[in-house]
PDB file of C-alpha atoms in Angstrom:
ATOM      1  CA  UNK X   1      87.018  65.642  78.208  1.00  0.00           C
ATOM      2  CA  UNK X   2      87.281  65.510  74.878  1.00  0.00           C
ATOM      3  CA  UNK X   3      90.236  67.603  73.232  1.00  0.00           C
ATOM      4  CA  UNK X   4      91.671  69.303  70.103  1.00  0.00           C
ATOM      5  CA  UNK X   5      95.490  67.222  69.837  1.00  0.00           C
ATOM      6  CA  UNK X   6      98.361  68.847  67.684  1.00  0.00           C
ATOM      7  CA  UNK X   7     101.882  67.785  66.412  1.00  0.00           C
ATOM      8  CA  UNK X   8     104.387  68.702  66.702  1.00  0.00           C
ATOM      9  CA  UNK X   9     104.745  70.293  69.566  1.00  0.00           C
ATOM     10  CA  UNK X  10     107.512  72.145  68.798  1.00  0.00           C
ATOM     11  CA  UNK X  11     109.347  72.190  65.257  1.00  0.00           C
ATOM     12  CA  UNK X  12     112.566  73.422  63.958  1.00  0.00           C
ATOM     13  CA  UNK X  13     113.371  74.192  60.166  1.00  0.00           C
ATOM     14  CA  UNK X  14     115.615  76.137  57.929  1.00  0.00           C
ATOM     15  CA  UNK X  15     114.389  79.012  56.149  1.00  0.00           C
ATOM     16  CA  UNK X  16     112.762  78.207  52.738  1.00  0.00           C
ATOM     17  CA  UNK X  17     111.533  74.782  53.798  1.00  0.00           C
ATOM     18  CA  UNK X  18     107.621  73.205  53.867  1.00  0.00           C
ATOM     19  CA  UNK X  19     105.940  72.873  56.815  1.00  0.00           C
ATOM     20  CA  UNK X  20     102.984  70.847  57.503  1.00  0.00           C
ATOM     21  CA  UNK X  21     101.577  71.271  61.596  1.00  0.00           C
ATOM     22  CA  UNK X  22      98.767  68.454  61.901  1.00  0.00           C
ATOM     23  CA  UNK X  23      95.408  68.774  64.142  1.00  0.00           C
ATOM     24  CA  UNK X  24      93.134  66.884  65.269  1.00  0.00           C
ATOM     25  CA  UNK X  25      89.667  68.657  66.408  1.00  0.00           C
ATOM     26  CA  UNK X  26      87.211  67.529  68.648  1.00  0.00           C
ATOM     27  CA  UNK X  27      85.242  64.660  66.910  1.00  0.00           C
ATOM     28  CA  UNK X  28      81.676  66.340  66.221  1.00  0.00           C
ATOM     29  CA  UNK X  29      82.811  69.862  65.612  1.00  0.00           C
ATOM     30  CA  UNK X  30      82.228  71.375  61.703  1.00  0.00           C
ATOM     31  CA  UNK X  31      84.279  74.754  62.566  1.00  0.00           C
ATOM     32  CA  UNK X  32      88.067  74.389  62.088  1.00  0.00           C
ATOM     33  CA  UNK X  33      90.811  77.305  62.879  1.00  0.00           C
ATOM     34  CA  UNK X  34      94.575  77.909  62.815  1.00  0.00           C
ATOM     35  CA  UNK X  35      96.004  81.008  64.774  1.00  0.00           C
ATOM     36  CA  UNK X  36      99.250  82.300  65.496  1.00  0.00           C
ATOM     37  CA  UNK X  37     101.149  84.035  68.654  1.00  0.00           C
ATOM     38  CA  UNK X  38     104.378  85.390  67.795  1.00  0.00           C
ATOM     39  CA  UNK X  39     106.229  85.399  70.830  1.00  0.00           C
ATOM     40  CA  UNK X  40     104.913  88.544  72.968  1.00  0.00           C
ATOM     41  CA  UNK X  41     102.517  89.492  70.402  1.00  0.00           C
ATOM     42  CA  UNK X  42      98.579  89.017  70.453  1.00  0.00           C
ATOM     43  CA  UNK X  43      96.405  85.811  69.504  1.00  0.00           C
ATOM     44  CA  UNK X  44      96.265  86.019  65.388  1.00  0.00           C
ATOM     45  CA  UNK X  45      93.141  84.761  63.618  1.00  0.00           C
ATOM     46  CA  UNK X  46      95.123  82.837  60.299  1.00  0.00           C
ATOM     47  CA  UNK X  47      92.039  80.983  59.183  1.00  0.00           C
ATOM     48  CA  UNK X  48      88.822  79.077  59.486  1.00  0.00           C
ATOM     49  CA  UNK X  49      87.405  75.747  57.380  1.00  0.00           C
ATOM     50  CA  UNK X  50      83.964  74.808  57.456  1.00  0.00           C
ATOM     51  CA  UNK X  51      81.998  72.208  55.257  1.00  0.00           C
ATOM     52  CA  UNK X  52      85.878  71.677  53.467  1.00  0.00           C
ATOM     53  CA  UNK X  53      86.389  75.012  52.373  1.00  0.00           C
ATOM     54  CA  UNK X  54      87.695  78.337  53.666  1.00  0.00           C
ATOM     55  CA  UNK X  55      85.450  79.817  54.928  1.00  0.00           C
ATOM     56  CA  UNK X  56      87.409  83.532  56.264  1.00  0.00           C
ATOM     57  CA  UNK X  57      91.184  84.573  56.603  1.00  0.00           C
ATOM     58  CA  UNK X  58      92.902  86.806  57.599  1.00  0.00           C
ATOM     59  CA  UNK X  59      95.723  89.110  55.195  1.00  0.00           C
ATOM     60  CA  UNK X  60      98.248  87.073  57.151  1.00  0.00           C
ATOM     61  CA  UNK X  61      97.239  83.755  55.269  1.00  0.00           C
ATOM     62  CA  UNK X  62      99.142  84.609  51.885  1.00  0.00           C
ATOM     63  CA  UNK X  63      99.734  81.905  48.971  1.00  0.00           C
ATOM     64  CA  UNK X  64     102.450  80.487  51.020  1.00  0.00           C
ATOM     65  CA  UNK X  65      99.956  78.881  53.505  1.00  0.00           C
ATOM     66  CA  UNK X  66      97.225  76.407  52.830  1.00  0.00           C
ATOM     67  CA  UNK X  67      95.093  74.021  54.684  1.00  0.00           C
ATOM     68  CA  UNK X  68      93.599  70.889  54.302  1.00  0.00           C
ATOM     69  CA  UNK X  69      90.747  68.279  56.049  1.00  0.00           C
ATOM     70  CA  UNK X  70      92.303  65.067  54.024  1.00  0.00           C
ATOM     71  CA  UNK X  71      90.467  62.722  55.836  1.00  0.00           C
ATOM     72  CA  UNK X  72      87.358  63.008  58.403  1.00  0.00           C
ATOM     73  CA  UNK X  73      89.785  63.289  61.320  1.00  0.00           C
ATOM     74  CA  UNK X  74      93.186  65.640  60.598  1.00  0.00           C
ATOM     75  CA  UNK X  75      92.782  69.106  59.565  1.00  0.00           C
ATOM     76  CA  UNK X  76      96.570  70.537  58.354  1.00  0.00           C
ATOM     77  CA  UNK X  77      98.428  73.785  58.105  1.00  0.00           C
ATOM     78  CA  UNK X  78     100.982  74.009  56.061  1.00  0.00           C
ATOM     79  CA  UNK X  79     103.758  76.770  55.060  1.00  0.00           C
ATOM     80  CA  UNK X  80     104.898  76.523  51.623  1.00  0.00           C
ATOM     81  CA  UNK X  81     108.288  78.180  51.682  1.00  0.00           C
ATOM     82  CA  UNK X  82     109.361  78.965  55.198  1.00  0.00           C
ATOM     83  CA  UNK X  83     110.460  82.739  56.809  1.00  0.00           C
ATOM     84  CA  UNK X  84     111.778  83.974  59.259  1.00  0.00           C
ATOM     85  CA  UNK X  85     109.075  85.773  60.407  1.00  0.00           C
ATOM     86  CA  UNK X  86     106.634  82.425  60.494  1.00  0.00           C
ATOM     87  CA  UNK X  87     108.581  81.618  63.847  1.00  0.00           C
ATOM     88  CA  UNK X  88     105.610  81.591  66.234  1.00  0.00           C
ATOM     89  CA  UNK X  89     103.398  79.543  68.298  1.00  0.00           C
ATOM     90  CA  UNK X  90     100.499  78.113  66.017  1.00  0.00           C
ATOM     91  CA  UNK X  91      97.169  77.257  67.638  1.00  0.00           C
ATOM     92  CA  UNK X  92      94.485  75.090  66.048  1.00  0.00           C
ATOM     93  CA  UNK X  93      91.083  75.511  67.176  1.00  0.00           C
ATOM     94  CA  UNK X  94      87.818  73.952  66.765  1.00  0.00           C
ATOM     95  CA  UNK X  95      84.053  74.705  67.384  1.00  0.00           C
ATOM     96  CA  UNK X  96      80.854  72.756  67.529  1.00  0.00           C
ATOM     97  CA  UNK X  97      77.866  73.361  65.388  1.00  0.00           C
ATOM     98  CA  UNK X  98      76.794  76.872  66.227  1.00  0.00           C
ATOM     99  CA  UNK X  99      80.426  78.046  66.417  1.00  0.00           C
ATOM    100  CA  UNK X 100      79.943  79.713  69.510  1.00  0.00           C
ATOM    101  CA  UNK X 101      82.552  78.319  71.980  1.00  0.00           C
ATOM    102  CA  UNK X 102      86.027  77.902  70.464  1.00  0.00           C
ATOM    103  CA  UNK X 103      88.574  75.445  71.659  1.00  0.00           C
ATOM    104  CA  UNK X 104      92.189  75.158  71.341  1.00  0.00           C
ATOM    105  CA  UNK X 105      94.993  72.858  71.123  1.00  0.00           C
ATOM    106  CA  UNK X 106      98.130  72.928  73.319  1.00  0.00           C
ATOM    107  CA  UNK X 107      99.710  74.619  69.662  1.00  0.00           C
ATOM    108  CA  UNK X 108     103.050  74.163  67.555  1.00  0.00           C
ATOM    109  CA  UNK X 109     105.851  75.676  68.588  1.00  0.00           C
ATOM    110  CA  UNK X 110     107.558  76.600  64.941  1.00  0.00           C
ATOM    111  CA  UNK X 111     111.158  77.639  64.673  1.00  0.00           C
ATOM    112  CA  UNK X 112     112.662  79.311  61.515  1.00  0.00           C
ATOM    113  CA  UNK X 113     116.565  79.388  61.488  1.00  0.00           C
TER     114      UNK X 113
ATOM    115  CA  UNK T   1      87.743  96.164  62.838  1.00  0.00           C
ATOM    116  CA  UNK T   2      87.055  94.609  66.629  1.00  0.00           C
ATOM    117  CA  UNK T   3      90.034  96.165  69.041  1.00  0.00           C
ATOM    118  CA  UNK T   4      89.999  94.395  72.536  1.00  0.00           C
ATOM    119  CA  UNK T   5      92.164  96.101  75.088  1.00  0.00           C
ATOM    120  CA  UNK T   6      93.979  94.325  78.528  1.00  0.00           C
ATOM    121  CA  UNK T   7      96.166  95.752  80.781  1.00  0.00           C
ATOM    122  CA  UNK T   8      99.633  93.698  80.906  1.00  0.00           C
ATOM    123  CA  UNK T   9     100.256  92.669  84.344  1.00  0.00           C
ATOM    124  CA  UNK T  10      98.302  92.211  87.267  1.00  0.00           C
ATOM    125  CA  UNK T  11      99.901  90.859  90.963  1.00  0.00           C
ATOM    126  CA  UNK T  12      97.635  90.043  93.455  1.00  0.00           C
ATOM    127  CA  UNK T  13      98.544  87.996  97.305  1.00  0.00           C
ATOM    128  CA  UNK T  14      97.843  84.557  97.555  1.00  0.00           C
ATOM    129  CA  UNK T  15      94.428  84.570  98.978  1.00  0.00           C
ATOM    130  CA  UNK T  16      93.018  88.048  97.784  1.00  0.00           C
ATOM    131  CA  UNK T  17      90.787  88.479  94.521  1.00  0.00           C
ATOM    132  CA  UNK T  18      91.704  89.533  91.207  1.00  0.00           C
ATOM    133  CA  UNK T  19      89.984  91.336  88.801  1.00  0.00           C
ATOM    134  CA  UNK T  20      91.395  91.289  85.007  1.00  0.00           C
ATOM    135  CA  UNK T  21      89.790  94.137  83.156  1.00  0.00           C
ATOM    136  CA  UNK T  22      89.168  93.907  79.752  1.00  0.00           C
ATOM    137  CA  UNK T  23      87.381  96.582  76.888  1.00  0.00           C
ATOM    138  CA  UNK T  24      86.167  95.850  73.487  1.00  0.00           C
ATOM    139  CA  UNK T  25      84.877  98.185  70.174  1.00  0.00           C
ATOM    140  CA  UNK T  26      82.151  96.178  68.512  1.00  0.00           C
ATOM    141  CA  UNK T  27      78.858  95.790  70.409  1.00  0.00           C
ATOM    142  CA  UNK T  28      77.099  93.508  68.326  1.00  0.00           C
ATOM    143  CA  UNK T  29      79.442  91.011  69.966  1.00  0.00           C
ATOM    144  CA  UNK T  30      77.144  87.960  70.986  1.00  0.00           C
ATOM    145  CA  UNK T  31      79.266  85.489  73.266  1.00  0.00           C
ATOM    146  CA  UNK T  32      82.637  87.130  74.916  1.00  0.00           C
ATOM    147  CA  UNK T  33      85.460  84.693  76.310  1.00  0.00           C
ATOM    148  CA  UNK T  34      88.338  84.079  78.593  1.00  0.00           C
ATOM    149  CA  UNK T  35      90.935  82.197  77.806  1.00  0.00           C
ATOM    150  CA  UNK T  36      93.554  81.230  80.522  1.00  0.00           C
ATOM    151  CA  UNK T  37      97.346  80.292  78.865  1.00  0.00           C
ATOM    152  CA  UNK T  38     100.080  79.066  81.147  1.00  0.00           C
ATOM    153  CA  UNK T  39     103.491  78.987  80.670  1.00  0.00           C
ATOM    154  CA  UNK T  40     104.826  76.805  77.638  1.00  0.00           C
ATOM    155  CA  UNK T  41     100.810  75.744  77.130  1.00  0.00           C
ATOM    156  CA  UNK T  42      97.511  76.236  75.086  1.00  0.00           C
ATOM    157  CA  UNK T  43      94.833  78.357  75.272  1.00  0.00           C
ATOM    158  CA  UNK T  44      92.120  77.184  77.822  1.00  0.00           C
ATOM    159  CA  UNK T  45      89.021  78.472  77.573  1.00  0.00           C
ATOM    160  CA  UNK T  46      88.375  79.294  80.930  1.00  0.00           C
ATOM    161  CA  UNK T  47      84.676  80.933  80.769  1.00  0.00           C
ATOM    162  CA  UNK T  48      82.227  82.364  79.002  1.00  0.00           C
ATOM    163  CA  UNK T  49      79.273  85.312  79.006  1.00  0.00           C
ATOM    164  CA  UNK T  50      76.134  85.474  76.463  1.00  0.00           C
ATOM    165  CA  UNK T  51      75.653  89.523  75.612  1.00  0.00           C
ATOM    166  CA  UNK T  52      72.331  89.678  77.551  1.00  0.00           C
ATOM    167  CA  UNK T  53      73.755  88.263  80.628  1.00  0.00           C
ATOM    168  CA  UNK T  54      75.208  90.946  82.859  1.00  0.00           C
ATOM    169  CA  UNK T  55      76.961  88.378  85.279  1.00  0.00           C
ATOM    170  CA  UNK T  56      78.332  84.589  85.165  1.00  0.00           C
ATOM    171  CA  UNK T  57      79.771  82.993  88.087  1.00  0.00           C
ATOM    172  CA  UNK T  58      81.658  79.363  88.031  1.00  0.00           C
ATOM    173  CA  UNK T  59      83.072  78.277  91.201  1.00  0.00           C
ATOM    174  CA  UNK T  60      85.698  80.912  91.744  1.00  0.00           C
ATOM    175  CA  UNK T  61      84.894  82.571  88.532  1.00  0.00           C
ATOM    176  CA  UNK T  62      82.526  85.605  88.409  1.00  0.00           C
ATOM    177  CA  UNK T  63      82.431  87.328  84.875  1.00  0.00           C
ATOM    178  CA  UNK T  64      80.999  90.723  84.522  1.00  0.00           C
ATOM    179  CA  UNK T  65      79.409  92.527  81.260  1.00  0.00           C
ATOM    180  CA  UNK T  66      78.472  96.379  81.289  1.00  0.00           C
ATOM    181  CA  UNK T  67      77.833  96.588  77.772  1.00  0.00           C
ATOM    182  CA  UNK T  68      77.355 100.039  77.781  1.00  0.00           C
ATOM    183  CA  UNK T  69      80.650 100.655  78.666  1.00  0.00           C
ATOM    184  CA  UNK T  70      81.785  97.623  76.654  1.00  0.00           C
ATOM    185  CA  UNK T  71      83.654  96.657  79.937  1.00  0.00           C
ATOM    186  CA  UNK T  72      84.168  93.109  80.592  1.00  0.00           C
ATOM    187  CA  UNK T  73      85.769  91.649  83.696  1.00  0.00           C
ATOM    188  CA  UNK T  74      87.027  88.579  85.646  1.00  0.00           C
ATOM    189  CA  UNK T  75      87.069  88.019  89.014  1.00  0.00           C
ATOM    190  CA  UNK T  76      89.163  85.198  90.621  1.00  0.00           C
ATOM    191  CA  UNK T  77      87.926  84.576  94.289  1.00  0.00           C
ATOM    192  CA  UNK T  78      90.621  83.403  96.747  1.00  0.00           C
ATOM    193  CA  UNK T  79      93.444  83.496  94.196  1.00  0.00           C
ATOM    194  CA  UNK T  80      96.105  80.617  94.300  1.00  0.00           C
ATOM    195  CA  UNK T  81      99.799  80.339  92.703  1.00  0.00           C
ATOM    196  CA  UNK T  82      98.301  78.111  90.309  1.00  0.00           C
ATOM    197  CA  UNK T  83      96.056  81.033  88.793  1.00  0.00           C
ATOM    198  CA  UNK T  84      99.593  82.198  88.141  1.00  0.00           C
ATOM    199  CA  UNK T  85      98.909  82.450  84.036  1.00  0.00           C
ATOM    200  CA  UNK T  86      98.017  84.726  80.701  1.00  0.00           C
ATOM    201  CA  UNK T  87      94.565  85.727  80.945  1.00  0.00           C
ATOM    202  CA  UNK T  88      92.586  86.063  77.417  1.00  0.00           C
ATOM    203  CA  UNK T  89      89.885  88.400  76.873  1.00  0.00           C
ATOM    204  CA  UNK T  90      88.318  87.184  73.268  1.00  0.00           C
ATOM    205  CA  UNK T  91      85.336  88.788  71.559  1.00  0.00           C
ATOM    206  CA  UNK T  92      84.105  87.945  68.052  1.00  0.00           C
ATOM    207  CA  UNK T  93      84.656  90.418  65.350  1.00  0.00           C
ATOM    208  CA  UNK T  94      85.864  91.210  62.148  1.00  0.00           C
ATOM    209  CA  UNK T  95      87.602  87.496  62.621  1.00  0.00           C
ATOM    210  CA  UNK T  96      85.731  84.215  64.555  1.00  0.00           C
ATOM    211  CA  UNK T  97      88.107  85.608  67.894  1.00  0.00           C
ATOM    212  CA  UNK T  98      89.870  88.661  68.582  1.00  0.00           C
ATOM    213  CA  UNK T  99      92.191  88.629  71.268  1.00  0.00           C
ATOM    214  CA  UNK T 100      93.382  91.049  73.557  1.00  0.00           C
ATOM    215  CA  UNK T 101      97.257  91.125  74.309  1.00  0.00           C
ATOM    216  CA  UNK T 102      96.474  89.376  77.782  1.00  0.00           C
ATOM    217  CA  UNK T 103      97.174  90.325  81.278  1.00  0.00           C
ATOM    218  CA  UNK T 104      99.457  88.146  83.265  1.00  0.00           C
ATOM    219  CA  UNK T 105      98.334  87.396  86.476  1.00  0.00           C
ATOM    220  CA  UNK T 106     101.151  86.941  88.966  1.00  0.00           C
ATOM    221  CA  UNK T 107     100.305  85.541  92.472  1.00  0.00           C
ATOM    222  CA  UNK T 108     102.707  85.847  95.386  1.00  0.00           C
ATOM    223  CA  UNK T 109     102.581  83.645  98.173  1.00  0.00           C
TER     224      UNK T 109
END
């Protein structure tokens, strides 16, 4: 069954530093995502990407985050200048061409010391 | 904006059913998910229910929409310890997906 794939699986990095989390969606899908789950907090919508732009976000996605398809098969998140408070669980997501059904990747553990 | 609601924790007998309860604000919500996570992994979606469907079953899955109430459930027949898990409810809104907190399902042996 065909599967969205992320790495890392888990990441640890010291405050201030770039991050870049890497996805790979399901082959055919046009609808890209990235959410977050701080640990014992709810399922937040970050962003979404369709036909190589943003296409929604969320007030979480500030200037310090950006994404990016950079070739027809990765779709990237990455965190400018790393806090704290980025330490969380990050889920990319994909969806075929009427965006209904939504699926996830196993996510990227992210770890700000 | 879209507010979906869960209660935390739900503990059912190996065996017995479980229901996970699950409420939503916006009613012009077309398709409404579940999404199962287990320990340490991703979000699975689990199942699925079109707005003018009142009832999906899958197997041991039975989903249940009273839109009027904007009350949506899932019913696990003959639960096992691998049902053991964080249980999603998802609803389209203001953002592609809002999630509810989850319930976590505990099943004792």
């Amino acid at each position: 069954e065909p599967e969205v794939t992320q790495t890392p699986s888990h990441q640890v990095t010291q405050m201030g530093q770039e991050v870049i989390l890497r996805c790979v969606p399901i082959s055919n899908h046009l609808y890209f995502y990235w959410y977050r789950q701080i640990l014992g907090q709810k399922v937040e919508f970050l962003v979404s990407f369709y036909n190589n732009e943003i296409s929604e976000k969320s007030e979480i996605f500030d200037d310090q985050f950006s994404v990016e398809r950079p070739d027809g098969s990765n779709f990237t998140l990455k965190i400018r200048s790393t806090k704290l408070e980025d330490s969380a669980m990050y889920f990319c997501a994909s969806s075929g061409t009427n965006g209904n059904t939504i699926y996830f990747g196993e996510g990227s553990w992210l770890t700000v010391v | 904006g879209e507010d979906v609601e869960q209660s935390l924790f739900l503990s059912v007998r190996e065996g017995d059913s479980s229901v996970i309860n699950c409420t939503y604000t916006d009613s012009s919500s077309t398709y409404l998910y579940w999404y199962k996570q287990e320990p340490g992994a991703g979000l699975q979606l689990l199942t699925y229910i079109f707005s003018n469907m009142d009832m999906k079953q899958d197997q041991r899955l039975t989903v249940l929409l009273n839109k009027k109430d904007k009350h949506l459930s899932l019913r696990i027949a003959d639960t096992q310890t691998g049902d053991s898990a964080i249980y999603f409810c998802a609803v389209p809104g203001n953002t592609p997906l809002v999630f509810g907190k989850g319930t976590r399902l505990s099943v004792i042996a």
